[in-house]
Amino acid sequence: MPTRKRIGLRMRVVIFGASGMVGQGILRECLLDPGVVEVLTVSRSALDASVDTAVDRKSPKLRELVRPDVFSDLDFTPIARELTGFDACFFPLGVSSFRMKEAAYKRVTRDLTLAAARVLAKQNPAMVFLYVSGEGTDVRSKTMWARVKGATENALLSMPFRAAYMFRPGLILAKNGIRSKVAIYNLLYRALLPLVALLGRFPKLATDTQTVGRAMLRAARETPAERIWNTAGINRLGR
């Protein structure tokens, strides 16, 4: 796998969406990684007890920045100074498009992401930005969520980061005590557990929260030439 120059062994990282299922997986791997010396989470509310089975909230590496107004105003300039000095940003933040109008979905998915990315790129020109979209993302798609995610990816890839990576996982299995915050997902997950376990044996169809976290950390460090990673690629990178 062709790579560019590695980031130094000591990394400072920022995570948006750390309380979600994928975000918890990324946060867990960052806190366990001895090369990650600081983790800043940016969110509308503090991490709660629901993540305790997966994440050590008392870790000295972890610092939380809670700013609900930033997420509603889409203005990250007031906290630009606090978003300075980081080597990588992990951005698994997102919402389900179920029953959402396209304009509302664009605001949360595209506009929020790009507002944060613009400030991060300005404050951290050597940063690696890693975005989680999903299998099937395509700006030309007739499916609303895939089209919006595709436009978001294209905009991120054009920004002046050291490198930007788009992760497109398909089915994601929860590991290490992680649970989704979406109730219907947990219900379906339990109901379909035998099928989910079977699909987990096929690396082109499914991955898991631990593998996604490790794959994104590796990409942040090694900056591979490939910019878009599907499920099979994520599993290779996260081994």
GROMACS .gro file of C-alpha atoms in nm:
model
  239
    1MET     CA    1   0.000   0.000   0.000
    2PRO     CA    2   0.173   0.323  -0.115
    3THR     CA    3   0.206   0.573   0.166
    4ARG     CA    4   0.332   0.921   0.220
    5LYS     CA    5   0.544   1.040   0.509
    6ARG     CA    6   0.402   0.928   0.842
    7ILE     CA    7   0.273   1.166   1.106
    8GLY     CA    8   0.496   1.164   1.415
    9LEU     CA    9   0.446   0.892   1.672
   10ARG     CA   10   0.267   1.134   1.905
   11MET     CA   11  -0.071   1.245   1.773
   12ARG     CA   12  -0.327   1.492   1.899
   13VAL     CA   13  -0.672   1.418   1.756
   14VAL     CA   14  -1.019   1.569   1.759
   15ILE     CA   15  -1.342   1.367   1.718
   16PHE     CA   16  -1.685   1.496   1.620
   17GLY     CA   17  -1.966   1.253   1.703
   18ALA     CA   18  -1.782   1.049   1.965
   19SER     CA   19  -2.101   0.932   2.136
   20GLY     CA   20  -2.240   0.752   1.828
   21MET     CA   21  -2.172   0.387   1.757
   22VAL     CA   22  -1.886   0.446   1.512
   23GLY     CA   23  -1.762   0.743   1.713
   24GLN     CA   24  -1.735   0.530   2.027
   25GLY     CA   25  -1.528   0.278   1.833
   26ILE     CA   26  -1.291   0.548   1.712
   27LEU     CA   27  -1.269   0.708   2.056
   28ARG     CA   28  -1.195   0.373   2.220
   29GLU     CA   29  -0.910   0.296   1.981
   30CYS     CA   30  -0.763   0.646   2.021
   31LEU     CA   31  -0.764   0.618   2.400
   32LEU     CA   32  -0.601   0.273   2.385
   33ASP     CA   33  -0.336   0.379   2.133
   34PRO     CA   34  -0.012   0.479   2.310
   35GLY     CA   35   0.080   0.709   2.023
   36VAL     CA   36  -0.231   0.924   2.069
   37VAL     CA   37  -0.147   1.170   2.346
   38GLU     CA   38  -0.461   1.387   2.343
   39VAL     CA   39  -0.820   1.333   2.233
   40LEU     CA   40  -1.062   1.625   2.212
   41THR     CA   41  -1.428   1.542   2.158
   42VAL     CA   42  -1.658   1.814   2.024
   43SER     CA   43  -2.028   1.766   2.084
   44ARG     CA   44  -2.359   1.921   2.179
   45SER     CA   45  -2.364   1.738   2.512
   46ALA     CA   46  -2.117   1.562   2.736
   47LEU     CA   47  -2.045   1.193   2.697
   48ASP     CA   48  -2.284   1.009   2.927
   49ALA     CA   49  -2.285   0.678   3.113
   50SER     CA   50  -2.410   0.494   2.804
   51VAL     CA   51  -2.053   0.487   2.669
   52ASP     CA   52  -1.888   0.365   2.990
   53THR     CA   53  -1.876  -0.001   2.887
   54ALA     CA   54  -1.666   0.089   2.583
   55VAL     CA   55  -1.478   0.406   2.676
   56ASP     CA   56  -1.275   0.519   2.976
   57ARG     CA   57  -1.416   0.866   3.034
   58LYS     CA   58  -1.160   0.921   3.312
   59SER     CA   59  -0.863   0.881   3.077
   60PRO     CA   60  -0.614   1.168   3.120
   61LYS     CA   61  -0.594   1.187   2.740
   62LEU     CA   62  -0.960   1.279   2.704
   63ARG     CA   63  -1.092   1.634   2.696
   64GLU     CA   64  -1.451   1.726   2.609
   65LEU     CA   65  -1.564   2.046   2.441
   66VAL     CA   66  -1.940   2.089   2.474
   67ARG     CA   67  -2.090   2.367   2.261
   68PRO     CA   68  -2.457   2.314   2.161
   69ASP     CA   69  -2.480   2.660   2.005
   70VAL     CA   70  -2.203   2.583   1.755
   71PHE     CA   71  -2.397   2.290   1.612
   72SER     CA   72  -2.713   2.494   1.565
   73ASP     CA   73  -2.543   2.809   1.432
   74LEU     CA   74  -2.290   2.621   1.215
   75ASP     CA   75  -2.028   2.875   1.321
   76PHE     CA   76  -1.707   2.723   1.455
   77THR     CA   77  -1.504   3.043   1.450
   78PRO     CA   78  -1.572   3.118   1.821
   79ILE     CA   79  -1.391   2.797   1.916
   80ALA     CA   80  -1.122   2.814   1.647
   81ARG     CA   81  -0.845   2.857   1.903
   82GLU     CA   82  -0.957   2.541   2.084
   83LEU     CA   83  -0.948   2.351   1.754
   84THR     CA   84  -0.584   2.440   1.689
   85GLY     CA   85  -0.277   2.218   1.716
   86PHE     CA   86  -0.425   1.885   1.607
   87ASP     CA   87  -0.282   1.624   1.373
   88ALA     CA   88  -0.604   1.447   1.275
   89CYS     CA   89  -0.980   1.491   1.284
   90PHE     CA   90  -1.221   1.196   1.285
   91PHE     CA   91  -1.571   1.290   1.170
   92PRO     CA   92  -1.828   1.009   1.212
   93LEU     CA   93  -2.098   1.257   1.309
   94GLY     CA   94  -2.422   1.205   1.122
   95VAL     CA   95  -2.795   1.142   1.136
   96SER     CA   96  -3.034   0.903   0.968
   97SER     CA   97  -3.208   1.042   0.659
   98PHE     CA   98  -3.527   0.854   0.751
   99ARG     CA   99  -3.827   1.090   0.714
  100MET     CA  100  -3.598   1.393   0.668
  101LYS     CA  101  -3.645   1.651   0.395
  102GLU     CA  102  -3.339   1.700   0.176
  103ALA     CA  103  -3.281   2.059   0.291
  104ALA     CA  104  -3.277   1.957   0.657
  105TYR     CA  105  -3.055   1.658   0.588
  106LYS     CA  106  -2.811   1.876   0.391
  107ARG     CA  107  -2.783   2.120   0.680
  108VAL     CA  108  -2.691   1.851   0.932
  109THR     CA  109  -2.482   1.635   0.700
  110ARG     CA  110  -2.313   1.864   0.448
  111ASP     CA  111  -2.328   2.216   0.593
  112LEU     CA  112  -2.228   2.119   0.948
  113THR     CA  113  -1.940   1.902   0.828
  114LEU     CA  114  -1.801   2.163   0.592
  115ALA     CA  115  -1.836   2.445   0.844
  116ALA     CA  116  -1.622   2.251   1.090
  117ALA     CA  117  -1.377   2.141   0.820
  118ARG     CA  118  -1.314   2.495   0.696
  119VAL     CA  119  -1.210   2.614   1.042
  120LEU     CA  120  -1.001   2.303   1.105
  121ALA     CA  121  -0.818   2.338   0.772
  122LYS     CA  122  -0.739   2.702   0.843
  123GLN     CA  123  -0.616   2.634   1.196
  124ASN     CA  124  -0.437   2.305   1.114
  125PRO     CA  125  -0.301   2.302   0.756
  126ALA     CA  126  -0.103   1.982   0.826
  127MET     CA  127  -0.413   1.798   0.952
  128VAL     CA  128  -0.548   1.470   0.817
  129PHE     CA  129  -0.930   1.472   0.796
  130LEU     CA  130  -1.118   1.141   0.807
  131TYR     CA  131  -1.490   1.135   0.724
  132VAL     CA  132  -1.740   0.851   0.765
  133SER     CA  133  -2.010   0.834   0.498
  134GLY     CA  134  -2.139   0.492   0.392
  135GLU     CA  135  -2.139   0.218   0.130
  136GLY     CA  136  -2.324   0.345  -0.177
  137THR     CA  137  -2.226   0.709  -0.138
  138ASP     CA  138  -2.231   0.872  -0.482
  139VAL     CA  139  -2.293   1.235  -0.579
  140ARG     CA  140  -2.476   1.111  -0.892
  141SER     CA  141  -2.708   0.880  -0.700
  142LYS     CA  142  -3.087   0.915  -0.714
  143THR     CA  143  -3.094   0.829  -0.343
  144MET     CA  144  -3.098   1.149  -0.138
  145TRP     CA  145  -2.860   1.051   0.143
  146ALA     CA  146  -2.603   0.903  -0.097
  147ARG     CA  147  -2.611   1.216  -0.315
  148VAL     CA  148  -2.569   1.454  -0.018
  149LYS     CA  149  -2.290   1.244   0.131
  150GLY     CA  150  -2.120   1.231  -0.209
  151ALA     CA  151  -2.127   1.610  -0.241
  152THR     CA  152  -1.986   1.637   0.111
  153GLU     CA  153  -1.703   1.397   0.027
  154ASN     CA  154  -1.611   1.589  -0.289
  155ALA     CA  155  -1.598   1.918  -0.099
  156LEU     CA  156  -1.377   1.768   0.173
  157LEU     CA  157  -1.137   1.618  -0.082
  158SER     CA  158  -1.086   1.964  -0.234
  159MET     CA  159  -0.996   2.131   0.097
  160PRO     CA  160  -0.636   2.220   0.187
  161PHE     CA  161  -0.576   1.945   0.441
  162ARG     CA  162  -0.256   1.743   0.441
  163ALA     CA  163  -0.482   1.457   0.334
  164ALA     CA  164  -0.851   1.370   0.349
  165TYR     CA  165  -1.003   1.021   0.358
  166MET     CA  166  -1.357   0.904   0.299
  167PHE     CA  167  -1.463   0.585   0.479
  168ARG     CA  168  -1.767   0.406   0.335
  169PRO     CA  169  -1.854   0.114   0.562
  170GLY     CA  170  -2.154  -0.107   0.491
  171LEU     CA  171  -2.289  -0.317   0.777
  172ILE     CA  172  -2.108  -0.225   1.100
  173LEU     CA  173  -2.106  -0.472   1.388
  174ALA     CA  174  -2.076  -0.330   1.740
  175LYS     CA  175  -1.790  -0.465   1.952
  176ASN     CA  176  -1.645  -0.411   2.300
  177GLY     CA  177  -1.972  -0.315   2.468
  178ILE     CA  178  -2.061  -0.044   2.217
  179ARG     CA  179  -2.428   0.014   2.140
  180SER     CA  180  -2.597   0.240   1.890
  181LYS     CA  181  -2.789   0.543   2.019
  182VAL     CA  182  -3.058   0.465   1.760
  183ALA     CA  183  -3.315   0.244   1.933
  184ILE     CA  184  -3.450   0.087   1.615
  185TYR     CA  185  -3.096  -0.017   1.515
  186ASN     CA  186  -3.048  -0.199   1.845
  187LEU     CA  187  -3.383  -0.374   1.810
  188LEU     CA  188  -3.306  -0.489   1.457
  189TYR     CA  189  -2.955  -0.589   1.556
  190ARG     CA  190  -3.085  -0.820   1.830
  191ALA     CA  191  -3.365  -0.959   1.614
  192LEU     CA  192  -3.131  -1.036   1.326
  193LEU     CA  193  -2.831  -1.143   1.534
  194PRO     CA  194  -2.785  -1.485   1.361
  195LEU     CA  195  -2.789  -1.319   1.018
  196VAL     CA  196  -2.563  -1.038   1.139
  197ALA     CA  197  -2.313  -1.292   1.274
  198LEU     CA  198  -2.317  -1.473   0.938
  199LEU     CA  199  -2.262  -1.154   0.738
  200GLY     CA  200  -1.973  -1.065   0.968
  201ARG     CA  201  -1.777  -1.351   0.813
  202PHE     CA  202  -1.773  -1.176   0.476
  203PRO     CA  203  -1.520  -0.889   0.471
  204LYS     CA  204  -1.676  -0.732   0.161
  205LEU     CA  205  -2.013  -0.697   0.335
  206ALA     CA  206  -1.946  -0.614   0.699
  207THR     CA  207  -1.692  -0.464   0.934
  208ASP     CA  208  -1.701  -0.371   1.304
  209THR     CA  209  -1.646  -0.069   1.526
  210GLN     CA  210  -1.301  -0.182   1.639
  211THR     CA  211  -1.177  -0.238   1.284
  212VAL     CA  212  -1.314   0.096   1.163
  213GLY     CA  213  -1.139   0.277   1.449
  214ARG     CA  214  -0.808   0.104   1.385
  215ALA     CA  215  -0.832   0.158   1.009
  216MET     CA  216  -0.893   0.530   1.051
  217LEU     CA  217  -0.603   0.564   1.293
  218ARG     CA  218  -0.374   0.384   1.052
  219ALA     CA  219  -0.481   0.608   0.765
  220ALA     CA  220  -0.419   0.916   0.980
  221ARG     CA  221  -0.065   0.798   1.054
  222GLU     CA  222   0.040   0.654   0.720
  223THR     CA  223  -0.158   0.877   0.476
  224PRO     CA  224  -0.208   0.613   0.205
  225ALA     CA  225  -0.253   0.724  -0.155
  226GLU     CA  226  -0.602   0.575  -0.176
  227ARG     CA  227  -0.854   0.834  -0.058
  228ILE     CA  228  -1.182   0.637  -0.054
  229TRP     CA  229  -1.219   0.319   0.151
  230ASN     CA  230  -1.509   0.076   0.120
  231THR     CA  231  -1.589  -0.212   0.356
  232ALA     CA  232  -1.332  -0.454   0.218
  233GLY     CA  233  -1.062  -0.185   0.219
  234ILE     CA  234  -1.148  -0.083   0.573
  235ASN     CA  235  -1.108  -0.443   0.687
  236ARG     CA  236  -0.767  -0.469   0.520
  237LEU     CA  237  -0.649  -0.140   0.664
  238GLY     CA  238  -0.779  -0.216   1.013
  239ARG     CA  239  -0.627  -0.561   1.050
   0.00000   0.00000   0.00000
